[in-house]
Coordinates of C-alpha atoms in Angstrom, one line a residue:
Chain A
M1 CA -34.8 43.8 -24.4
L2 CA -33.2 41.0 -22.5
G3 CA -29.8 42.3 -23.4
F4 CA -30.7 45.7 -22.2
V5 CA -31.9 44.3 -18.9
L6 CA -28.7 42.2 -18.5
K7 CA -26.5 45.1 -19.3
R8 CA -28.1 47.3 -16.7
L9 CA -27.9 44.5 -14.1
L10 CA -24.2 44.1 -14.8
Q11 CA -23.6 47.8 -14.5
A12 CA -25.1 47.8 -11.0
I13 CA -22.6 45.3 -9.6
P14 CA -19.5 47.5 -9.5
V15 CA -21.6 50.3 -7.9
L16 CA -22.8 48.0 -5.2
L17 CA -19.3 46.7 -4.6
I18 CA -17.8 50.2 -4.3
T19 CA -20.6 51.4 -2.1
S20 CA -20.3 48.4 0.2
L21 CA -16.6 49.1 0.5
L22 CA -17.2 52.8 1.2
I23 CA -19.7 51.9 3.9
F24 CA -17.3 49.4 5.5
V25 CA -14.3 51.7 5.5
G26 CA -16.4 54.6 6.7
M27 CA -17.7 52.7 9.7
R28 CA -14.2 51.5 10.6
L29 CA -12.9 55.1 10.5
S30 CA -15.6 56.3 12.9
P31 CA -14.5 57.5 16.3
G32 CA -15.3 55.5 19.3
D33 CA -14.4 51.9 20.1
P34 CA -17.4 49.6 19.9
A35 CA -15.6 46.9 21.9
A36 CA -14.9 49.3 24.7
M37 CA -18.6 50.5 24.6
L38 CA -19.9 47.0 24.7
A39 CA -17.6 45.9 27.5
G40 CA -18.8 48.7 29.7
N41 CA -17.3 51.7 31.4
D42 CA -15.1 50.0 34.0
A43 CA -14.0 47.1 31.9
S44 CA -10.3 46.0 32.1
A45 CA -8.1 46.1 29.0
E46 CA -8.3 42.3 28.9
T47 CA -12.1 42.3 28.8
I48 CA -12.1 44.8 26.0
A49 CA -9.6 42.8 24.1
A50 CA -11.7 39.7 24.6
V51 CA -14.8 41.5 23.3
R52 CA -12.8 42.8 20.3
S53 CA -11.6 39.4 19.3
R54 CA -15.2 37.9 19.8
L55 CA -16.5 40.6 17.4
G56 CA -13.7 39.9 15.0
L57 CA -12.5 43.5 15.2
D58 CA -8.9 42.4 15.9
Q59 CA -8.5 41.0 12.3
S60 CA -7.2 43.0 9.4
Y61 CA -9.7 45.3 7.6
A62 CA -9.3 43.3 4.5
T63 CA -10.2 40.1 6.3
Q64 CA -13.1 41.8 8.0
Y65 CA -14.5 43.2 4.8
L66 CA -14.3 39.9 2.9
K67 CA -15.9 38.0 5.8
W68 CA -18.6 40.6 6.0
L69 CA -19.2 40.5 2.2
G70 CA -19.2 36.7 2.2
A71 CA -21.7 36.6 5.1
L72 CA -23.9 39.2 3.3
L73 CA -24.2 36.9 0.3
T74 CA -25.8 34.3 2.6
G75 CA -28.1 36.9 4.1
D76 CA -26.1 37.1 7.3
L77 CA -25.8 40.7 8.4
G78 CA -23.9 39.9 11.6
R79 CA -25.0 40.6 15.2
S80 CA -25.8 43.9 16.8
M81 CA -22.7 45.2 18.7
V82 CA -25.1 46.5 21.4
S83 CA -27.8 44.0 22.0
G84 CA -26.1 40.9 20.4
L85 CA -29.3 40.1 18.4
P86 CA -28.9 39.1 14.8
V87 CA -29.0 42.3 12.7
S88 CA -31.2 40.6 10.1
R89 CA -33.9 40.2 12.8
I90 CA -33.6 43.8 14.0
V91 CA -33.6 45.2 10.5
G92 CA -36.3 42.7 9.3
E93 CA -38.8 44.2 11.8
R94 CA -38.2 47.7 10.4
I95 CA -38.3 47.1 6.7
A96 CA -42.1 46.7 6.4
P97 CA -42.9 50.0 8.1
T98 CA -40.4 51.9 5.9
L99 CA -41.7 50.2 2.7
E100 CA -45.2 51.1 3.7
L101 CA -44.2 54.7 4.2
A102 CA -42.1 55.0 1.1
T103 CA -44.7 53.3 -1.1
G104 CA -47.4 55.5 0.2
G105 CA -45.3 58.5 -0.3
L106 CA -44.4 57.5 -3.9
V107 CA -48.0 56.8 -4.8
A108 CA -49.3 60.0 -3.2
S109 CA -46.5 62.1 -4.8
L110 CA -47.1 60.6 -8.3
L111 CA -50.9 61.2 -8.0
L112 CA -50.7 64.7 -6.6
G113 CA -47.8 65.8 -8.9
G114 CA -49.3 64.0 -11.9
V115 CA -52.7 65.7 -11.6
L116 CA -51.4 69.2 -10.8
G117 CA -48.6 69.0 -13.3
T118 CA -51.0 68.0 -16.1
L119 CA -53.5 70.7 -15.3
A120 CA -50.8 73.4 -15.0
G121 CA -49.1 72.1 -18.2
L122 CA -52.2 72.2 -20.3
Q123 CA -53.0 75.8 -19.3
P124 CA -49.7 77.6 -19.3
N125 CA -49.6 81.0 -17.5
S126 CA -53.2 80.6 -16.3
L127 CA -54.1 81.5 -12.8
L128 CA -54.1 77.8 -12.0
D129 CA -50.7 77.3 -13.5
R130 CA -49.3 80.1 -11.4
M131 CA -50.9 78.9 -8.2
V132 CA -49.7 75.4 -8.7
S133 CA -46.2 76.7 -9.4
A134 CA -46.2 78.8 -6.3
V135 CA -47.4 75.9 -4.1
A136 CA -44.8 73.6 -5.7
A137 CA -42.0 76.2 -4.9
L138 CA -43.2 76.3 -1.3
G139 CA -43.3 72.5 -1.0
L140 CA -39.8 72.2 -2.3
A141 CA -38.5 74.9 0.0
A142 CA -40.1 73.9 3.3
P143 CA -38.0 71.4 5.3
M144 CA -39.9 68.1 5.3
F145 CA -39.7 67.5 9.0
W146 CA -41.1 71.0 9.7
T147 CA -44.1 70.3 7.4
G148 CA -44.7 67.1 9.3
M149 CA -44.5 69.0 12.6
L150 CA -47.1 71.5 11.4
L151 CA -49.4 68.7 10.3
V152 CA -49.1 67.1 13.7
A153 CA -49.8 70.5 15.4
V154 CA -52.9 71.1 13.3
F155 CA -54.5 67.7 12.6
G156 CA -53.0 65.7 15.5
V157 CA -53.0 68.1 18.4
A158 CA -55.4 71.0 17.7
L159 CA -58.2 69.2 15.7
K160 CA -57.4 65.7 16.9
W161 CA -58.5 64.2 13.6
L162 CA -55.5 61.9 13.2
P163 CA -53.2 60.2 15.7
P164 CA -50.2 62.6 16.2
A165 CA -47.6 59.8 16.1
G166 CA -47.0 56.1 16.0
R167 CA -47.8 53.3 13.6
V168 CA -50.8 50.9 13.6
P169 CA -50.0 47.8 11.6
F170 CA -52.5 46.8 8.9
S171 CA -53.1 43.6 10.9
Q172 CA -54.9 45.7 13.5
G173 CA -57.5 47.1 11.2
L174 CA -57.4 48.9 7.9
G175 CA -59.0 52.2 9.1
A176 CA -56.6 52.7 12.0
A177 CA -53.6 51.7 9.9
L178 CA -54.5 54.2 7.2
A179 CA -55.2 56.9 9.8
S180 CA -51.7 56.4 11.2
L181 CA -50.2 56.5 7.8
A182 CA -52.0 59.6 6.5
M183 CA -49.9 62.4 7.9
P184 CA -46.4 60.8 7.3
V185 CA -47.4 60.1 3.7
A186 CA -48.9 63.6 3.3
T187 CA -45.6 65.0 4.6
L188 CA -43.6 63.0 2.0
A189 CA -46.0 64.0 -0.8
I190 CA -45.9 67.7 0.0
A191 CA -42.2 67.7 -0.4
N192 CA -41.9 65.3 -3.4
A193 CA -45.0 65.9 -5.5
P194 CA -43.5 69.3 -6.7
V195 CA -40.6 67.4 -8.3
I196 CA -43.1 65.3 -10.5
M197 CA -45.3 68.3 -11.0
R198 CA -42.5 70.5 -12.4
F199 CA -41.1 67.9 -14.7
L200 CA -44.6 67.0 -16.1
R201 CA -45.6 70.6 -16.5
D202 CA -42.5 71.6 -18.4
S203 CA -42.6 68.4 -20.4
I204 CA -46.3 69.0 -21.4
Q205 CA -45.6 72.7 -22.3
E206 CA -42.7 71.5 -24.5
T207 CA -44.8 68.8 -26.2
R208 CA -47.6 71.2 -26.9
R209 CA -45.2 73.0 -29.3
A210 CA -44.3 69.8 -31.2
D211 CA -45.1 69.6 -34.9
Y212 CA -47.1 66.4 -34.5
V213 CA -49.4 68.2 -32.0
R214 CA -50.0 71.0 -34.5
A215 CA -50.7 68.4 -37.2
A216 CA -53.2 66.7 -34.9
H217 CA -54.9 70.1 -34.3
A218 CA -54.9 70.8 -38.1
K219 CA -56.5 67.4 -38.8
G220 CA -59.4 68.7 -36.8
L221 CA -59.1 66.4 -33.7
S222 CA -60.9 67.7 -30.6
K223 CA -58.8 69.5 -28.0
T224 CA -59.5 66.7 -25.5
V225 CA -58.3 64.0 -27.8
V226 CA -55.1 65.9 -28.7
A227 CA -54.4 66.6 -25.0
R228 CA -55.1 63.1 -23.9
D229 CA -53.6 61.0 -26.7
Y230 CA -50.9 63.3 -28.1
I231 CA -49.7 65.7 -25.4
V232 CA -50.0 64.0 -22.0
R233 CA -49.0 60.5 -23.2
N234 CA -45.8 61.7 -24.8
S235 CA -45.0 64.0 -21.8
L236 CA -45.1 61.1 -19.4
I237 CA -41.9 59.5 -20.7
P238 CA -39.4 62.2 -19.5
T239 CA -41.3 62.3 -16.2
V240 CA -40.2 58.8 -15.5
T241 CA -36.7 60.1 -14.9
A242 CA -38.1 62.4 -12.2
A243 CA -39.2 59.3 -10.4
G244 CA -35.5 58.4 -9.9
I245 CA -34.9 61.7 -8.1
L246 CA -38.0 61.1 -6.1
L247 CA -36.9 57.7 -4.9
G248 CA -33.7 59.1 -3.4
N249 CA -35.6 61.9 -1.7
L250 CA -38.1 59.4 -0.4
I251 CA -35.6 57.0 1.1
G252 CA -33.6 59.8 2.7
G253 CA -36.6 61.9 3.6
A254 CA -38.3 58.9 5.2
A255 CA -35.6 58.9 7.8
L256 CA -36.6 62.4 9.0
V257 CA -40.3 61.7 8.7
E258 CA -40.0 58.6 10.8
I259 CA -38.4 60.6 13.6
V260 CA -41.2 63.2 13.5
F261 CA -43.9 60.6 13.6
S262 CA -42.1 58.1 15.9
W263 CA -42.5 55.6 13.0
P264 CA -40.7 52.3 13.8
G265 CA -38.8 52.1 10.5
M266 CA -35.3 51.9 9.2
G267 CA -34.7 55.7 9.5
S268 CA -35.4 55.8 13.2
L269 CA -33.4 52.6 13.6
L270 CA -30.4 54.3 11.8
V271 CA -30.6 57.3 14.1
S272 CA -30.7 55.3 17.3
A273 CA -27.9 53.0 16.1
M274 CA -25.9 56.1 15.4
G275 CA -26.3 57.1 19.0
N276 CA -25.1 53.7 20.2
R277 CA -22.3 53.4 17.6
D278 CA -23.8 50.1 16.6
Y279 CA -21.6 49.6 13.5
S280 CA -23.2 46.4 12.3
V281 CA -26.7 47.9 12.4
I282 CA -25.6 51.2 10.8
Q283 CA -23.7 49.3 8.1
A284 CA -26.7 47.1 7.4
V285 CA -29.2 50.0 7.2
L286 CA -27.0 52.0 4.9
L287 CA -26.3 49.0 2.7
I288 CA -30.0 48.1 2.4
A289 CA -30.9 51.7 1.6
V290 CA -28.2 51.9 -1.1
F291 CA -29.2 48.5 -2.6
G292 CA -32.8 49.6 -2.5
F293 CA -32.0 52.9 -4.2
V294 CA -29.8 51.2 -6.9
F295 CA -32.5 48.6 -7.5
A296 CA -35.3 51.1 -7.7
N297 CA -33.3 53.2 -10.1
L298 CA -32.7 50.1 -12.2
I299 CA -36.4 49.6 -12.4
V300 CA -36.9 53.2 -13.4
D301 CA -34.2 52.7 -16.1
L302 CA -35.9 49.6 -17.4
L303 CA -39.3 51.2 -17.4
Y304 CA -37.8 54.1 -19.3
G305 CA -36.4 51.7 -21.9
L306 CA -39.7 49.9 -22.1
L307 CA -41.7 53.1 -22.6
N308 CA -39.2 54.7 -25.0
P309 CA -37.8 52.2 -27.6
R310 CA -35.3 54.9 -28.8
I311 CA -33.4 54.6 -25.5
R312 CA -33.4 50.8 -25.6
H313 CA -32.1 50.7 -29.2
A314 CA -29.6 53.6 -28.9
D315 CA -28.0 51.7 -26.0
Q316 CA -27.2 48.7 -28.1
H317 CA -24.9 50.7 -30.5
Chain B
M1 CA -53.1 85.9 -21.2
P2 CA -50.0 87.8 -20.2
T3 CA -47.6 88.8 -23.0
S4 CA -44.1 87.6 -22.9
T5 CA -42.8 91.0 -21.8
E6 CA -45.1 90.9 -18.9
R7 CA -43.9 87.4 -18.0
T8 CA -40.3 88.5 -18.2
S9 CA -40.9 91.5 -16.0
R10 CA -42.7 89.3 -13.5
G11 CA -39.7 86.9 -13.6
R12 CA -37.3 89.8 -13.1
R13 CA -39.3 91.2 -10.2
G14 CA -39.3 87.8 -8.5
F15 CA -35.5 87.6 -9.0
V16 CA -35.0 91.1 -7.6
I17 CA -37.2 90.4 -4.6
A18 CA -35.4 87.1 -3.9
V19 CA -32.0 88.8 -4.1
V20 CA -33.0 91.7 -1.9
F21 CA -34.5 89.3 0.7
L22 CA -31.4 87.2 0.7
L23 CA -29.2 90.2 1.2
I24 CA -31.3 91.4 4.2
A25 CA -31.5 87.9 5.7
C26 CA -27.8 87.2 5.3
G27 CA -26.9 90.7 6.5
L28 CA -29.0 90.3 9.7
A29 CA -27.7 86.8 10.3
L30 CA -24.0 87.5 9.7
L31 CA -24.2 90.8 11.6
A32 CA -26.1 89.2 14.6
P33 CA -22.9 89.5 16.8
V34 CA -22.7 93.2 16.4
L35 CA -26.4 94.1 16.4
P36 CA -27.9 95.3 19.6
F37 CA -29.8 92.1 20.4
A38 CA -29.6 90.1 23.7
P39 CA -27.0 87.3 23.5
Y40 CA -28.5 84.0 22.2
T41 CA -27.6 82.3 25.5
K42 CA -29.4 84.8 27.8
M43 CA -31.9 82.9 29.9
T44 CA -34.9 84.7 31.5
T45 CA -37.8 83.5 33.7
A46 CA -40.2 84.4 30.8
R47 CA -40.3 80.8 29.5
L48 CA -42.3 79.8 26.5
M49 CA -43.9 83.2 26.1
P50 CA -46.0 83.9 23.0
P51 CA -44.7 86.5 20.5
S52 CA -44.7 90.0 22.1
F53 CA -43.0 93.4 21.6
N54 CA -40.0 92.2 23.7
A55 CA -39.6 88.9 22.0
W56 CA -41.0 89.1 18.5
F57 CA -41.2 85.3 18.0
G58 CA -41.7 84.4 21.7
T59 CA -39.3 82.7 24.0
D60 CA -38.1 79.1 24.3
Q61 CA -38.1 76.6 27.2
F62 CA -35.2 78.5 28.9
G63 CA -36.7 81.9 28.3
R64 CA -34.3 82.7 25.5
D65 CA -35.5 85.0 22.7
I66 CA -36.5 82.8 19.7
F67 CA -35.9 85.6 17.2
V68 CA -32.3 86.2 18.3
R69 CA -31.7 82.4 18.3
T70 CA -33.2 82.1 14.8
L71 CA -30.8 84.8 13.5
W72 CA -27.8 83.0 15.1
G73 CA -29.1 79.7 13.8
L74 CA -29.4 81.1 10.3
Q75 CA -25.9 82.4 10.5
V76 CA -24.7 78.8 11.3
S77 CA -26.8 77.5 8.4
L78 CA -25.4 80.0 6.0
V79 CA -21.8 79.5 7.0
I80 CA -22.0 75.7 6.9
A81 CA -24.0 75.6 3.6
G82 CA -21.7 78.3 2.1
A83 CA -18.6 76.4 3.1
A84 CA -20.1 73.2 1.8
V85 CA -20.8 74.8 -1.6
L86 CA -17.2 76.1 -1.8
T87 CA -15.9 72.6 -0.9
S88 CA -18.1 70.9 -3.5
L89 CA -16.9 73.5 -6.1
A90 CA -13.3 73.1 -5.2
I91 CA -13.4 69.3 -5.6
G92 CA -16.2 68.9 -8.2
V93 CA -15.2 71.4 -10.8
P94 CA -11.6 70.3 -11.2
L95 CA -12.8 66.6 -11.3
G96 CA -15.3 67.5 -14.0
L97 CA -12.8 69.4 -16.0
V98 CA -10.2 66.7 -15.8
A99 CA -12.8 64.0 -16.8
A100 CA -13.9 66.1 -19.8
Y101 CA -10.5 67.2 -20.9
F102 CA -8.6 63.9 -20.7
G103 CA -11.5 61.6 -21.4
R104 CA -11.0 57.9 -21.7
W105 CA -9.9 56.1 -18.6
S106 CA -9.6 59.1 -16.4
D107 CA -13.2 60.1 -17.4
S108 CA -14.5 56.5 -16.6
L109 CA -12.6 56.3 -13.4
I110 CA -13.8 59.7 -12.1
M111 CA -17.4 59.4 -13.2
R112 CA -17.8 55.8 -12.1
G113 CA -16.4 56.8 -8.7
L114 CA -18.8 59.6 -8.4
D115 CA -21.7 57.3 -9.5
A116 CA -21.0 55.3 -6.4
L117 CA -21.5 58.4 -4.3
L118 CA -24.7 59.2 -6.2
A119 CA -25.9 55.7 -5.3
F120 CA -26.4 57.0 -1.7
P121 CA -29.6 59.0 -1.1
S122 CA -28.0 62.4 -0.3
L123 CA -29.4 62.7 3.3
L124 CA -28.2 59.2 4.1
L125 CA -24.7 60.0 2.7
A126 CA -24.6 63.2 4.8
I127 CA -25.7 61.2 7.9
G128 CA -23.1 58.5 7.2
V129 CA -20.2 61.1 6.8
A130 CA -21.4 63.0 9.8
A131 CA -21.4 59.8 11.8
I132 CA -17.9 58.9 10.7
I133 CA -16.4 62.2 11.6
G134 CA -18.6 62.8 14.7
P135 CA -21.3 65.4 15.0
G136 CA -20.5 69.1 14.7
A137 CA -20.3 72.1 12.4
V138 CA -17.0 70.9 10.7
S139 CA -18.3 67.4 10.0
A140 CA -21.6 68.8 8.7
T141 CA -19.7 71.0 6.3
I142 CA -17.5 68.2 5.1
A143 CA -20.5 65.9 4.8
L144 CA -22.5 68.4 2.7
G145 CA -19.4 69.3 0.7
I146 CA -18.9 65.7 -0.3
V147 CA -22.6 65.2 -1.1
G148 CA -22.5 68.1 -3.5
V149 CA -19.4 66.9 -5.4
P150 CA -20.9 64.4 -7.9
Q151 CA -23.6 66.8 -9.3
M152 CA -21.1 69.7 -9.5
A153 CA -18.6 67.5 -11.3
R154 CA -21.3 66.3 -13.8
I155 CA -22.3 69.9 -14.5
A156 CA -18.7 71.0 -15.0
R157 CA -17.9 68.0 -17.2
G158 CA -21.0 68.4 -19.4
A159 CA -20.3 72.1 -19.9
A160 CA -16.6 71.5 -20.5
L161 CA -17.3 68.7 -23.1
A162 CA -19.4 71.2 -25.1
E163 CA -16.9 74.0 -24.7
Q164 CA -13.9 71.9 -25.8
Q165 CA -15.4 71.7 -29.3
G166 CA -14.8 75.5 -29.5
L167 CA -12.1 76.7 -32.0
Y168 CA -10.5 78.8 -29.3
V169 CA -9.6 75.7 -27.4
D170 CA -7.8 74.3 -30.5
A171 CA -6.2 77.7 -31.0
A172 CA -4.8 77.7 -27.5
R173 CA -3.5 74.2 -27.9
V174 CA -1.8 75.1 -31.2
V175 CA 0.0 78.0 -29.7
G176 CA 1.3 75.6 -27.0
V177 CA -0.9 76.1 -24.0
G178 CA -0.7 73.1 -21.7
P179 CA -3.6 71.0 -20.4
L180 CA -3.6 72.9 -17.0
G181 CA -3.6 76.3 -18.8
I182 CA -6.4 75.3 -21.1
M183 CA -8.5 74.0 -18.2
A184 CA -7.8 76.9 -15.9
S185 CA -7.8 79.9 -18.2
H186 CA -9.9 78.8 -21.2
L187 CA -12.5 76.2 -20.2
M188 CA -13.1 77.4 -16.6
P189 CA -14.3 80.9 -17.4
N190 CA -16.6 79.5 -20.1
I191 CA -18.3 76.9 -17.9
L192 CA -19.0 79.4 -15.1
A193 CA -22.7 80.1 -16.0
P194 CA -24.0 76.5 -15.4
V195 CA -21.7 76.1 -12.4
V196 CA -22.9 79.2 -10.7
V197 CA -26.5 78.2 -11.2
Q198 CA -25.8 74.7 -9.8
A199 CA -23.9 76.3 -6.9
T200 CA -26.9 78.5 -6.0
L201 CA -29.3 75.5 -6.2
Y202 CA -26.9 73.4 -4.1
F203 CA -26.7 76.2 -1.5
A204 CA -30.5 75.8 -1.0
I205 CA -30.2 72.0 -0.8
A206 CA -27.3 72.3 1.6
I207 CA -29.4 74.5 3.9
L208 CA -32.2 72.0 3.9
T209 CA -29.9 69.1 4.5
E210 CA -28.0 70.9 7.3
A211 CA -31.3 71.6 9.0
G212 CA -32.1 67.9 8.7
L213 CA -28.7 66.9 10.1
S214 CA -29.1 69.2 13.1
F215 CA -32.7 68.1 13.6
I216 CA -31.4 64.6 14.4
G217 CA -28.5 66.0 16.5
L218 CA -25.7 65.6 13.9
G219 CA -25.2 69.3 13.2
V220 CA -23.7 72.1 15.3
Q221 CA -23.8 71.3 19.0
V222 CA -25.2 73.1 22.0
P223 CA -25.0 75.9 23.2
R224 CA -24.8 77.2 19.6
P225 CA -28.3 77.5 18.2
S226 CA -29.2 75.8 14.9
L227 CA -32.5 76.0 13.1
G228 CA -32.8 72.2 12.9
A229 CA -32.1 71.7 16.6
M230 CA -34.5 74.5 17.5
L231 CA -37.2 72.7 15.5
S232 CA -36.3 69.5 17.3
D233 CA -36.6 71.1 20.7
S234 CA -39.9 72.7 19.8
R235 CA -41.5 69.3 19.3
A236 CA -41.9 68.9 23.1
Y237 CA -44.0 72.1 23.2
T238 CA -46.4 71.6 20.3
V239 CA -49.3 72.0 22.7
S240 CA -48.0 74.6 25.2
A241 CA -46.1 76.8 22.7
P242 CA -47.2 76.2 19.1
W243 CA -45.5 79.3 17.9
Y244 CA -42.0 78.0 18.9
A245 CA -41.5 76.2 15.6
L246 CA -42.7 79.0 13.4
A247 CA -39.6 81.3 13.3
P248 CA -37.0 78.7 12.5
G249 CA -39.2 76.8 10.0
L250 CA -40.3 79.9 8.2
T251 CA -36.8 81.2 8.1
I252 CA -35.5 78.0 6.4
T253 CA -38.4 78.0 4.0
A254 CA -38.0 81.6 3.0
V255 CA -34.3 81.4 2.5
V256 CA -34.5 78.2 0.4
L257 CA -37.4 79.7 -1.6
A258 CA -35.4 82.8 -2.3
L259 CA -32.3 80.8 -3.3
N260 CA -34.3 78.7 -5.7
S261 CA -35.9 81.8 -7.3
A262 CA -32.5 83.4 -7.5
A263 CA -31.1 80.3 -9.3
D264 CA -34.0 80.3 -11.7
G265 CA -33.4 84.0 -12.4
L266 CA -29.7 83.4 -12.8
R267 CA -30.3 80.6 -15.3
A268 CA -32.6 82.8 -17.3
R269 CA -29.9 85.6 -17.4
L270 CA -26.8 83.6 -17.9
D271 CA -28.2 81.0 -20.3
P272 CA -30.9 82.8 -22.4
Q273 CA -31.3 79.8 -24.7
R274 CA -32.8 77.6 -22.1

């Protein structure tokens, strides 16, 4: 198992290096001169040059990239090109809200998708199965930010049950924090639970036809026992791969959901940094998102290996 | 419990409904310039009016007809998403074919490179690319085109790997057909089925992602209407004009739903084993 973990960790390194290079080059190719923006509208050429050299933007790309990478390893994300504040501080304030949102979205999607997928899978072509499938198809088709807007219009504005926008930190009371989290999390879950639901449903329907399930029935085991111990348990394994897809959707989707709910996370930070051409902040947010995504996929991979020894062993050959 | 024939006919009916709906929606959207509707920029004093006979889905904050703007917005979505699908096909399929045919280091190089792209959550990748090139229809197309490449290449590679085992490929090689000829005239036609299904699915994803991009202002720019920007505008009028968001949101949902059903139907037709 340790070898499997180490191998997966080593495989992640080149991906992280290439993505960091892509992000760096991409940001340097962007239109607009951050030095000119920072220096102001009526700045002279000398002032702009001074700002450029202060930011290190007059050095070669290779030097800039290596410096940036070296600083990254020490946790230094540079300074915002707009406010001059350390990027690690700006980003640091935004990580917790986004993690809250993404974790809530993940848990809600797994629960909702898990329950509906199991019910639909165990009763193929029943009314319930068809209803669940139809709802899942709708959830996958509706743009996430629109679903969020509809929830705001109904529960925030018309019924006034929940705050229409903004985040209440957990330090200011559990109830208020959960109330502010409810709609953004529901929005993520409506769009993402269908992914889990479909995987699980198909997986269960396939497992139902397996020989060992027929053998279990033939032995005279009760339907409940067969469903619980034979079908659902074995169907959960392939569903873990769906969690990988889910994580990408959640990280990207969180950006839009944060805008809809004025949630002070990384997504809204990215969009505002984009407006200011704040390269160092954009770079940092993209990098953290990619690292988070790669890391999360690594965990999914490891979990998969842990649940399914066949994968772990096949990998060693 | 429905019989399998009933199920098939229900699936076929869904497929036909989806395709007919897509044809009508695309027809209306693409023909919007020649249809006898008011121009999408026409402003009136009837601001934020609820749906009525004159404006089927109401009017926006400048008194413009939301139905007309939705049609034009859908046109933009379809053109951008369609061009993005073609871009991802044009780059992804040859990459997948080359990776599968030559194998070894070219396979590793191509697939590891694409893995790096897959390491970006797709919306963030699109946002990043759109940020680099600057907002607009062209950059949204390029961004979505690039986002679609890795998956397209994987599908093409997987199908080509399986097809390469076929005797006809050996036969072609024996009679002296070169790598390019084998890839273009022998492998290509035989991997079309999964590629077409993936292209249809990606069309739906591209429409959703384009809506997301224009929602945060990185899509097509004013005065051209886009569905995402209309939804973004409508947020200021949730209380005074709650119907504002309905037409653009429903349009995206319906088109994406129809594309997904069409992809399912195509898969069932083109690949009966699955």
